[in-house]
Each structure stands twice: as C-alpha cells, then as structure tokens.
mmCIF file of C-alpha atoms in Angstrom:
data_model
loop_
_atom_site.group_PDB
_atom_site.id
_atom_site.type_symbol
_atom_site.label_atom_id
_atom_site.label_comp_id
_atom_site.label_asym_id
_atom_site.label_seq_id
_atom_site.Cartn_x
_atom_site.Cartn_y
_atom_site.Cartn_z
ATOM 1 C CA UNK A 1 16.288 40.066 -30.449
ATOM 2 C CA UNK A 2 13.851 42.680 -29.166
ATOM 3 C CA UNK A 3 14.722 41.903 -25.551
ATOM 4 C CA UNK A 4 18.408 42.635 -25.857
ATOM 5 C CA UNK A 5 18.017 45.386 -28.394
ATOM 6 C CA UNK A 6 16.046 47.738 -26.077
ATOM 7 C CA UNK A 7 17.878 46.543 -22.911
ATOM 8 C CA UNK A 8 19.782 49.899 -22.550
ATOM 9 C CA UNK A 9 16.311 51.670 -22.522
ATOM 10 C CA UNK A 10 14.946 49.201 -20.013
ATOM 11 C CA UNK A 11 17.887 49.620 -17.507
ATOM 12 C CA UNK A 12 18.001 53.436 -18.011
ATOM 13 C CA UNK A 13 14.152 53.777 -17.323
ATOM 14 C CA UNK A 14 14.551 51.573 -14.240
ATOM 15 C CA UNK A 15 17.364 53.759 -12.986
ATOM 16 C CA UNK A 16 15.650 56.872 -13.554
ATOM 17 C CA UNK A 17 12.100 56.218 -12.766
ATOM 18 C CA UNK A 18 12.046 53.234 -10.545
ATOM 19 C CA UNK A 19 12.090 49.432 -10.869
ATOM 20 C CA UNK A 20 8.557 48.895 -9.889
ATOM 21 C CA UNK A 21 7.206 51.261 -12.595
ATOM 22 C CA UNK A 22 9.247 49.679 -15.488
ATOM 23 C CA UNK A 23 8.684 46.068 -14.457
ATOM 24 C CA UNK A 24 4.937 46.841 -14.154
ATOM 25 C CA UNK A 25 4.905 48.376 -17.629
ATOM 26 C CA UNK A 26 6.768 45.299 -18.818
ATOM 27 C CA UNK A 27 4.219 43.011 -17.318
ATOM 28 C CA UNK A 28 1.356 44.992 -18.936
ATOM 29 C CA UNK A 29 3.116 44.869 -22.339
ATOM 30 C CA UNK A 30 4.150 41.169 -22.131
ATOM 31 C CA UNK A 31 0.715 39.932 -21.060
ATOM 32 C CA UNK A 32 -1.045 42.153 -23.681
ATOM 33 C CA UNK A 33 1.319 41.137 -26.469
ATOM 34 C CA UNK A 34 0.557 37.362 -25.688
ATOM 35 C CA UNK A 35 -3.164 38.024 -25.547
ATOM 36 C CA UNK A 36 -3.128 40.089 -28.727
ATOM 37 C CA UNK A 37 -1.089 37.365 -30.450
ATOM 38 C CA UNK A 38 -3.867 34.932 -29.820
ATOM 39 C CA UNK A 39 -6.202 36.899 -32.032
ATOM 40 C CA UNK A 40 -3.826 37.430 -35.091
ATOM 41 C CA UNK A 41 -4.716 36.257 -38.558
ATOM 42 C CA UNK A 42 -1.617 37.339 -40.617
ATOM 43 C CA UNK A 43 2.087 36.895 -39.997
ATOM 44 C CA UNK A 44 2.838 40.737 -39.764
ATOM 45 C CA UNK A 45 0.446 40.800 -36.766
ATOM 46 C CA UNK A 46 2.442 38.042 -34.956
ATOM 47 C CA UNK A 47 5.696 40.117 -35.618
ATOM 48 C CA UNK A 48 4.018 43.130 -34.081
ATOM 49 C CA UNK A 49 2.167 41.598 -31.159
ATOM 50 C CA UNK A 50 4.381 38.635 -30.151
ATOM 51 C CA UNK A 51 7.829 39.928 -31.511
ATOM 52 C CA UNK A 52 7.690 43.694 -30.593
ATOM 53 C CA UNK A 53 5.088 44.326 -28.028
ATOM 54 C CA UNK A 54 5.881 41.160 -25.976
ATOM 55 C CA UNK A 55 9.555 41.482 -26.596
ATOM 56 C CA UNK A 56 9.597 44.939 -25.219
ATOM 57 C CA UNK A 57 7.544 43.744 -22.301
ATOM 58 C CA UNK A 58 9.989 41.014 -21.576
ATOM 59 C CA UNK A 59 12.999 43.389 -21.640
ATOM 60 C CA UNK A 60 11.149 45.813 -19.355
ATOM 61 C CA UNK A 61 10.370 42.992 -16.897
ATOM 62 C CA UNK A 62 13.705 41.193 -16.953
ATOM 63 C CA UNK A 63 16.504 43.781 -17.068
ATOM 64 C CA UNK A 64 15.299 45.812 -14.012
ATOM 65 C CA UNK A 65 14.645 42.732 -12.011
ATOM 66 C CA UNK A 66 18.379 41.692 -12.483
ATOM 67 C CA UNK A 67 19.514 45.088 -11.327
ATOM 68 C CA UNK A 68 17.133 45.235 -8.393
ATOM 69 C CA UNK A 69 18.185 41.661 -7.125
ATOM 70 C CA UNK A 70 21.820 42.658 -7.213
ATOM 71 C CA UNK A 71 21.228 45.563 -4.773
ATOM 72 C CA UNK A 72 20.094 43.381 -1.837
ATOM 73 C CA UNK A 73 23.100 40.952 -1.753
ATOM 74 C CA UNK A 74 26.704 41.463 -1.254
ATOM 75 C CA UNK A 75 28.477 38.154 -0.176
ATOM 76 C CA UNK A 76 26.164 35.958 -1.959
ATOM 77 C CA UNK A 77 25.321 38.141 -4.920
ATOM 78 C CA UNK A 78 26.249 35.518 -7.444
ATOM 79 C CA UNK A 79 24.208 32.805 -5.947
ATOM 80 C CA UNK A 80 21.282 35.307 -5.667
ATOM 81 C CA UNK A 81 21.453 36.362 -9.218
ATOM 82 C CA UNK A 82 22.078 32.741 -10.260
ATOM 83 C CA UNK A 83 18.683 31.622 -8.588
ATOM 84 C CA UNK A 84 16.928 34.549 -10.117
ATOM 85 C CA UNK A 85 17.936 34.030 -13.732
ATOM 86 C CA UNK A 86 17.658 30.264 -13.278
ATOM 87 C CA UNK A 87 13.989 30.858 -13.242
ATOM 88 C CA UNK A 88 14.192 31.671 -16.882
ATOM 89 C CA UNK A 89 15.653 28.289 -17.509
ATOM 90 C CA UNK A 90 13.173 26.538 -15.404
ATOM 91 C CA UNK A 91 10.387 28.260 -17.268
ATOM 92 C CA UNK A 92 11.983 27.146 -20.637
ATOM 93 C CA UNK A 93 12.003 23.540 -19.407
ATOM 94 C CA UNK A 94 8.518 23.493 -17.827
ATOM 95 C CA UNK A 95 6.293 25.740 -19.960
ATOM 96 C CA UNK A 96 6.610 24.081 -23.367
ATOM 97 C CA UNK A 97 5.000 20.752 -22.254
ATOM 98 C CA UNK A 98 2.253 22.637 -20.551
ATOM 99 C CA UNK A 99 1.613 24.889 -23.506
ATOM 100 C CA UNK A 100 1.813 21.748 -25.929
ATOM 101 C CA UNK A 101 -0.862 20.057 -23.772
ATOM 102 C CA UNK A 102 -3.169 23.143 -24.052
ATOM 103 C CA UNK A 103 -2.675 23.207 -27.825
ATOM 104 C CA UNK A 104 -3.451 19.450 -28.086
ATOM 105 C CA UNK A 105 -6.659 19.887 -25.837
ATOM 106 C CA UNK A 106 -7.868 23.220 -27.163
ATOM 107 C CA UNK A 107 -5.884 25.392 -29.566
ATOM 108 C CA UNK A 108 -2.725 27.524 -29.856
ATOM 109 C CA UNK A 109 -4.922 30.529 -29.317
ATOM 110 C CA UNK A 110 -6.055 29.375 -26.007
ATOM 111 C CA UNK A 111 -2.594 28.442 -24.984
ATOM 112 C CA UNK A 112 -1.467 31.885 -25.564
ATOM 113 C CA UNK A 113 -4.424 33.308 -23.629
ATOM 114 C CA UNK A 114 -3.656 31.011 -20.717
ATOM 115 C CA UNK A 115 0.054 32.042 -20.811
ATOM 116 C CA UNK A 116 -0.993 35.828 -20.854
ATOM 117 C CA UNK A 117 -3.137 35.265 -17.710
ATOM 118 C CA UNK A 118 -0.388 33.513 -15.955
ATOM 119 C CA UNK A 119 2.247 36.067 -16.808
ATOM 120 C CA UNK A 120 -0.091 38.883 -15.845
ATOM 121 C CA UNK A 121 -0.710 37.294 -12.371
ATOM 122 C CA UNK A 122 2.913 36.030 -11.574
ATOM 123 C CA UNK A 123 4.565 39.182 -12.617
ATOM 124 C CA UNK A 124 2.196 41.445 -10.861
ATOM 125 C CA UNK A 125 2.927 39.583 -7.545
ATOM 126 C CA UNK A 126 6.726 39.908 -8.253
ATOM 127 C CA UNK A 127 6.303 43.533 -9.078
ATOM 128 C CA UNK A 128 4.500 44.175 -5.793
ATOM 129 C CA UNK A 129 7.339 42.426 -3.869
ATOM 130 C CA UNK A 130 9.988 44.373 -5.763
ATOM 131 C CA UNK A 131 11.965 46.910 -3.552
ATOM 132 C CA UNK A 132 14.831 49.275 -4.538
ATOM 133 C CA UNK A 133 17.535 49.675 -1.992
ATOM 134 C CA UNK A 134 19.809 52.082 -3.401
ATOM 135 C CA UNK A 135 19.172 55.528 -5.131
ATOM 136 C CA UNK A 136 21.639 57.467 -7.025
ATOM 137 C CA UNK A 137 21.860 61.126 -6.187
ATOM 138 C CA UNK A 138 23.337 62.365 -9.478
ATOM 139 C CA UNK A 139 22.480 61.357 -13.068
ATOM 140 C CA UNK A 140 24.284 58.401 -14.422
ATOM 141 C CA UNK A 141 26.877 59.651 -16.963
ATOM 142 C CA UNK A 142 26.392 57.199 -19.861
ATOM 143 C CA UNK A 143 28.972 59.003 -22.144
ATOM 144 C CA UNK A 144 31.563 58.595 -19.355
ATOM 145 C CA UNK A 145 30.766 54.770 -19.393
ATOM 146 C CA UNK A 146 30.779 54.397 -23.094
ATOM 147 C CA UNK A 147 34.195 56.172 -23.358
ATOM 148 C CA UNK A 148 35.877 53.938 -20.894
ATOM 149 C CA UNK A 149 38.260 51.439 -22.198
ATOM 150 C CA UNK A 150 37.307 48.592 -19.830
ATOM 151 C CA UNK A 151 33.616 48.978 -20.604
ATOM 152 C CA UNK A 152 34.390 48.887 -24.374
ATOM 153 C CA UNK A 153 36.461 45.632 -23.964
ATOM 154 C CA UNK A 154 33.499 44.113 -22.066
ATOM 155 C CA UNK A 155 30.892 45.272 -24.721
ATOM 156 C CA UNK A 156 32.885 43.908 -27.467
ATOM 157 C CA UNK A 157 33.646 40.694 -25.523
ATOM 158 C CA UNK A 158 29.920 40.222 -24.919
ATOM 159 C CA UNK A 159 28.839 40.765 -28.600
ATOM 160 C CA UNK A 160 31.536 38.237 -29.750
ATOM 161 C CA UNK A 161 30.409 35.687 -27.082
ATOM 162 C CA UNK A 162 26.756 36.155 -28.090
ATOM 163 C CA UNK A 163 27.736 35.380 -31.756
ATOM 164 C CA UNK A 164 28.805 31.762 -30.755
ATOM 165 C CA UNK A 165 26.926 31.001 -27.589
ATOM 166 C CA UNK A 166 23.574 30.252 -29.450
ATOM 167 C CA UNK A 167 25.060 28.249 -32.235
ATOM 168 C CA UNK A 168 24.858 24.837 -30.469
ATOM 169 C CA UNK A 169 21.280 25.577 -29.261
ATOM 170 C CA UNK A 170 20.095 26.217 -32.745
ATOM 171 C CA UNK A 171 22.102 23.617 -34.595
ATOM 172 C CA UNK A 172 22.961 20.744 -32.267
ATOM 173 C CA UNK A 173 19.731 18.740 -33.127
ATOM 174 C CA UNK A 174 20.460 19.014 -36.955
ATOM 175 C CA UNK A 175 24.089 18.166 -36.329
ATOM 176 C CA UNK A 176 23.333 15.088 -34.295
ATOM 177 C CA UNK A 177 20.791 13.875 -36.945
ATOM 178 C CA UNK A 178 23.535 14.271 -39.551
ATOM 179 C CA UNK A 179 25.680 12.028 -37.546
ATOM 180 C CA UNK A 180 23.070 9.410 -37.629
ATOM 181 C CA UNK A 181 21.474 9.947 -34.269
ATOM 182 C CA UNK A 182 17.578 9.662 -33.935
ATOM 183 C CA UNK A 183 15.583 12.811 -33.659
ATOM 184 C CA UNK A 184 14.217 11.959 -30.178
ATOM 185 C CA UNK A 185 17.777 11.394 -28.796
ATOM 186 C CA UNK A 186 19.016 14.524 -30.532
ATOM 187 C CA UNK A 187 16.251 16.455 -28.847
ATOM 188 C CA UNK A 188 17.545 15.143 -25.667
ATOM 189 C CA UNK A 189 21.000 16.503 -26.214
ATOM 190 C CA UNK A 190 19.277 19.962 -26.661
ATOM 191 C CA UNK A 191 17.351 19.521 -23.411
ATOM 192 C CA UNK A 192 20.549 18.515 -21.643
ATOM 193 C CA UNK A 193 22.132 21.832 -22.782
ATOM 194 C CA UNK A 194 19.169 23.707 -21.295
ATOM 195 C CA UNK A 195 19.154 21.837 -17.911
ATOM 196 C CA UNK A 196 23.032 22.316 -17.648
ATOM 197 C CA UNK A 197 22.595 26.059 -18.415
ATOM 198 C CA UNK A 198 20.078 26.377 -15.673
ATOM 199 C CA UNK A 199 22.407 24.500 -13.194
ATOM 200 C CA UNK A 200 25.272 26.652 -14.347
ATOM 201 C CA UNK A 201 23.648 29.887 -13.373
ATOM 202 C CA UNK A 202 23.288 28.777 -9.859
ATOM 203 C CA UNK A 203 26.329 26.553 -9.256
ATOM 204 C CA UNK A 204 28.920 28.827 -11.027
ATOM 205 C CA UNK A 205 27.367 31.823 -9.487
ATOM 206 C CA UNK A 206 27.930 30.367 -6.157
ATOM 207 C CA UNK A 207 31.432 29.358 -6.907
ATOM 208 C CA UNK A 208 32.170 32.778 -8.017
ATOM 209 C CA UNK A 209 31.044 34.105 -4.511
ATOM 210 C CA UNK A 210 33.532 31.824 -2.942
ATOM 211 C CA UNK A 211 36.368 32.619 -5.258
ATOM 212 C CA UNK A 212 36.317 35.360 -7.887
ATOM 213 C CA UNK A 213 33.400 36.197 -10.300
ATOM 214 C CA UNK A 214 35.776 37.642 -12.905
ATOM 215 C CA UNK A 215 37.908 34.433 -12.651
ATOM 216 C CA UNK A 216 34.670 32.390 -13.102
ATOM 217 C CA UNK A 217 33.692 34.434 -16.117
ATOM 218 C CA UNK A 218 37.278 33.860 -17.590
ATOM 219 C CA UNK A 219 37.044 30.188 -16.926
ATOM 220 C CA UNK A 220 33.603 29.899 -18.493
ATOM 221 C CA UNK A 221 35.013 31.870 -21.635
ATOM 222 C CA UNK A 222 37.936 29.210 -21.868
ATOM 223 C CA UNK A 223 35.731 26.184 -21.475
ATOM 224 C CA UNK A 224 33.192 27.476 -24.054
ATOM 225 C CA UNK A 225 36.060 28.062 -26.467
ATOM 226 C CA UNK A 226 37.497 24.525 -26.010
ATOM 227 C CA UNK A 227 34.192 22.821 -26.099
ATOM 228 C CA UNK A 228 33.227 24.654 -29.379
ATOM 229 C CA UNK A 229 36.569 23.832 -30.921
ATOM 230 C CA UNK A 230 36.171 20.130 -30.316
ATOM 231 C CA UNK A 231 32.509 19.817 -31.285
ATOM 232 C CA UNK A 232 33.069 18.922 -35.017
ATOM 233 C CA UNK A 233 35.028 15.981 -33.894
ATOM 234 C CA UNK A 234 32.207 14.479 -32.007
ATOM 235 C CA UNK A 235 29.695 12.105 -33.616
ATOM 236 C CA UNK A 236 28.436 9.512 -30.931
ATOM 237 C CA UNK A 237 25.472 10.367 -28.855
ATOM 238 C CA UNK A 238 27.458 9.936 -25.550
ATOM 239 C CA UNK A 239 30.081 12.416 -26.519
ATOM 240 C CA UNK A 240 27.523 14.999 -27.819
ATOM 241 C CA UNK A 241 25.600 14.645 -24.543
ATOM 242 C CA UNK A 242 28.767 15.317 -22.726
ATOM 243 C CA UNK A 243 29.434 18.370 -25.050
ATOM 244 C CA UNK A 244 25.973 19.689 -24.536
ATOM 245 C CA UNK A 245 26.154 19.414 -20.800
ATOM 246 C CA UNK A 246 29.564 21.131 -20.713
ATOM 247 C CA UNK A 247 28.620 23.924 -23.085
ATOM 248 C CA UNK A 248 25.319 24.549 -21.442
ATOM 249 C CA UNK A 249 26.742 24.671 -17.819
ATOM 250 C CA UNK A 250 29.426 27.367 -18.786
ATOM 251 C CA UNK A 251 27.049 29.235 -21.012
ATOM 252 C CA UNK A 252 24.758 29.610 -18.221
ATOM 253 C CA UNK A 253 27.432 31.145 -15.961
ATOM 254 C CA UNK A 254 27.600 34.142 -18.295
ATOM 255 C CA UNK A 255 24.144 35.034 -17.790
ATOM 256 C CA UNK A 256 24.515 35.017 -13.813
ATOM 257 C CA UNK A 257 28.074 36.076 -13.423
ATOM 258 C CA UNK A 258 28.557 38.891 -15.973
ATOM 259 C CA UNK A 259 26.111 41.312 -14.155
ATOM 260 C CA UNK A 260 28.122 40.698 -10.872
ATOM 261 C CA UNK A 261 31.312 41.605 -12.714
ATOM 262 C CA UNK A 262 29.750 44.719 -14.052
ATOM 263 C CA UNK A 263 28.487 45.661 -10.670
ATOM 264 C CA UNK A 264 32.066 45.344 -9.176
ATOM 265 C CA UNK A 265 33.525 47.403 -11.997
ATOM 266 C CA UNK A 266 30.839 50.155 -12.217
ATOM 267 C CA UNK A 267 28.799 50.084 -9.011
ATOM 268 C CA UNK A 268 26.007 47.832 -7.964
ATOM 269 C CA UNK A 269 23.536 50.775 -8.011
ATOM 270 C CA UNK A 270 24.051 50.980 -11.732
ATOM 271 C CA UNK A 271 23.762 47.278 -12.409
ATOM 272 C CA UNK A 272 20.504 47.547 -14.437
ATOM 273 C CA UNK A 273 21.606 50.302 -16.820
ATOM 274 C CA UNK A 274 25.100 48.995 -17.399
ATOM 275 C CA UNK A 275 23.837 45.531 -17.791
ATOM 276 C CA UNK A 276 21.267 46.827 -20.271
ATOM 277 C CA UNK A 277 23.887 48.497 -22.364
ATOM 278 C CA UNK A 278 26.151 45.465 -22.504
ATOM 279 C CA UNK A 279 23.116 43.137 -23.435
ATOM 280 C CA UNK A 280 22.579 45.340 -26.463
ATOM 281 C CA UNK A 281 25.771 44.028 -27.783
ATOM 282 C CA UNK A 282 24.384 40.515 -27.255
ATOM 283 C CA UNK A 283 21.771 41.526 -29.900
ATOM 284 C CA UNK A 284 24.389 42.058 -32.454
ATOM 285 C CA UNK A 285 26.098 38.800 -31.978
ATOM 286 C CA UNK A 286 22.891 36.735 -31.662
ATOM 287 C CA UNK A 287 21.664 38.146 -35.002
ATOM 288 C CA UNK A 288 24.729 36.751 -36.762
ATOM 289 C CA UNK A 289 25.982 33.641 -35.191
ATOM 290 C CA UNK A 290 23.294 30.928 -35.921
ATOM 291 C CA UNK A 291 22.517 32.108 -39.459
ATOM 292 C CA UNK A 292 26.010 32.386 -40.494
ATOM 293 C CA UNK A 293 26.711 28.845 -39.223
ATOM 294 C CA UNK A 294 23.670 27.717 -41.038
ATOM 295 C CA UNK A 295 25.081 29.359 -44.152
ATOM 296 C CA UNK A 296 28.324 27.523 -44.041
ATOM 297 C CA UNK A 297 26.281 24.312 -43.781
ATOM 298 C CA UNK A 298 24.317 25.098 -46.881
ATOM 299 C CA UNK A 299 27.471 25.955 -48.777
ATOM 300 C CA UNK A 300 29.889 23.327 -47.495
ATOM 301 C CA UNK A 301 27.511 20.381 -46.570
ATOM 302 C CA UNK A 302 29.082 20.246 -43.140
ATOM 303 C CA UNK A 303 28.744 22.195 -39.924
ATOM 304 C CA UNK A 304 32.563 22.066 -39.222
ATOM 305 C CA UNK A 305 33.776 25.354 -40.770
ATOM 306 C CA UNK A 306 30.869 27.267 -39.188
ATOM 307 C CA UNK A 307 31.514 25.876 -35.835
ATOM 308 C CA UNK A 308 35.170 26.544 -36.037
ATOM 309 C CA UNK A 309 34.523 30.046 -37.037
ATOM 310 C CA UNK A 310 32.207 30.384 -33.823
ATOM 311 C CA UNK A 311 35.181 28.836 -31.846
ATOM 312 C CA UNK A 312 37.581 31.451 -33.213
ATOM 313 C CA UNK A 313 35.162 34.160 -32.337
ATOM 314 C CA UNK A 314 34.882 32.842 -28.758
ATOM 315 C CA UNK A 315 38.704 32.666 -28.533
ATOM 316 C CA UNK A 316 38.789 36.267 -29.454
ATOM 317 C CA UNK A 317 36.272 37.089 -26.821
ATOM 318 C CA UNK A 318 38.222 35.256 -24.302
ATOM 319 C CA UNK A 319 41.436 37.097 -25.088
ATOM 320 C CA UNK A 320 39.564 40.448 -24.602
ATOM 321 C CA UNK A 321 38.386 39.291 -21.322
ATOM 322 C CA UNK A 322 41.798 38.561 -20.090
ATOM 323 C CA UNK A 323 42.573 42.312 -20.193
ATOM 324 C CA UNK A 324 39.634 43.103 -17.803
ATOM 325 C CA UNK A 325 40.563 43.424 -13.956
ATOM 326 C CA UNK A 326 38.093 44.269 -11.320
ATOM 327 C CA UNK A 327 40.494 46.995 -10.101
ATOM 328 C CA UNK A 328 39.953 48.792 -13.379
ATOM 329 C CA UNK A 329 36.660 50.400 -12.076
ATOM 330 C CA UNK A 330 35.951 53.922 -13.635
ATOM 331 C CA UNK A 331 36.671 56.426 -10.741
ATOM 332 C CA UNK A 332 34.394 59.039 -12.218
ATOM 333 C CA UNK A 333 31.476 56.631 -11.991
ATOM 334 C CA UNK A 334 31.979 56.183 -8.288
ATOM 335 C CA UNK A 335 29.130 58.655 -7.633
ATOM 336 C CA UNK A 336 27.486 59.202 -4.094
ATOM 337 C CA UNK A 337 24.602 56.976 -3.270
ATOM 338 C CA UNK A 338 21.843 56.742 -0.851
ATOM 339 C CA UNK A 339 20.807 53.553 0.700
ATOM 340 C CA UNK A 340 17.291 52.632 1.979
ATOM 341 C CA UNK A 341 17.288 49.731 4.233
#
C-alpha cells in the first residue's frame, strides 16, 4: 500500500531533483527499515519500520527506476521495461526460499538483517549506474495533467483494474482447497501465477514493441476480464493451473506496458511522475479488492459472487480503456526538453 500511495511523490521528487538522489534515499530507507524491523518487539513497531519506512524506501527506489529506464530506449522500450520490472517477479520467486532457509538456520531477525545488507549493496550498485538522459527545462504542470480527460480515464481504469488483479493472488489457494485440492498443489497454482506474471512482463512487453503497446494493454484487459469471469466455474487442478498461468501472464503485462503507454501519451521525460500518479490509484483498488472478495466468502460461503464482482469491475476498466488512443496526447504537456547523450 505504501509503495503505491506515495508513488506520486516518488515520481515528482525524481523529476525535480534527479533519479540518483531519490533512488539513493530509497535505498537508505528500505535497508534501514528492514534492519530496524529485525529489532522490533511490538506489532506497532513492525508497522512503522517495515510497513512505513521500508515501504517509502521501496517506492523511492522503484518508481524513479522505471522512469529512468524508459528514457534510454525507443524501439524496444517495452522489452526493456519488461526485463526491468521482471526483476521484481524474480525476486519474489527466489528470495522467499532463501529467507526461509535463514529463518530455519538462525532466526527471522537474522534473515531481515541479511536482507537489509543485500538491499543496501545491490541497490547502491544500481544507483551508481543510474543515469538520466532527458531533462525538462520547464516545470511539469501537474494540474494540467489531472484536468485532462484521457489521464482521468487512465487513472480510473488503473484503480478499477487494481481492485481485481490481486484477488486471485490472495484467494486462489483457499479457493483451490475449497475445491478439494491439496495445499501443496494449491500453492503450486499460486506459484504458477507468479512465474507467468514475470514472463508476461517481458514477453508481452516485447510483443507490444512489435505491434502496439496500447493494443497489448487492451488485449490484456480483455483477457483478464474473461479469465476472471470463468474462474468460479473451475474446480479441477489442471483447469486452475491454466487459469493461474493465463491470469498471471496478462496481469504482468500491465506492469510493463502501462508505463510505456503513459510515455507515449504524455512524454517519456515525464514517465516517472505520470506513472507515480497513476500508481497511486492502484493503492485505492488494492485496498478494497481482496478484502471485499473475502467478505463475500464469509457471508455467502462461496467465492463466486466476490469473483464475479471483480470480473464486473475488470469489464468496466476494459471499457474505459477502449476510449484511450495514443493520438490523444495532451498538447500543453509537450514541453521542450534537453537530451544528454
């Protein structure tokens, strides 16, 4: 939540004061938040150190990195961003077993301390290598952006999509177990979604380079809607694995392709700030989607109605996306820019 909530601030700071400074601050906050978490004794301290401090650090490190990466590529920008954000997916797959091994051998406190050191070293190296290519001569007019109809459509579309996209990731294991599938196999379905999401960021980002990034975004929205709508009818392990792979694949494309579409609409030099504002809408959707779905299950004894609500929200998100065209870029945002090669 904290990562996307303060994403507008992360993007604006990077745009105004430089990517290196913000990513460096993010690295410091993230590593310190993890380190401080290892010494906590009460729950509120976990919220403060891990939730807020490390969350702010993650946002400061991630959002500017996406914007800076996009400045260095034109023909293969989708592939470049796909590879960059696929790193998050790879980390999510690789780090849990490593941390679990550290917890089993030592303790969760030692595991957090090791993670803090790793983050500090890896992100510092990345920060040193980070270079900004494009500088804006004039201030970015945020109010002009917020008043633009196309931006409003994308912001609402993103918030609606975010409501639904995390629902399978939170509930697929419990859903599968309700269908009589073992916990270990249900966990594999979740892992399949994660692997497919990582693949989708790279593969669909590359396909967008060859065709149209906006078209790929719309295709992803359609496929997510269809997959969500048929999910309640699936009960076998094979079909749920197929669902998990399909949903994860197209969910991953949103992470890689959406920033490219925003760059095409509002300028690659403003990718960090614009992406940050759009991602703040994700926080709104993420806050309600999984818990509302769980509430339906508690009330009805079935996931079906909660899932179909998520499918309806995805359908509305897809309809809004149909009204967006890349030629709808805001003329007043086409500010002069200076390139450093």
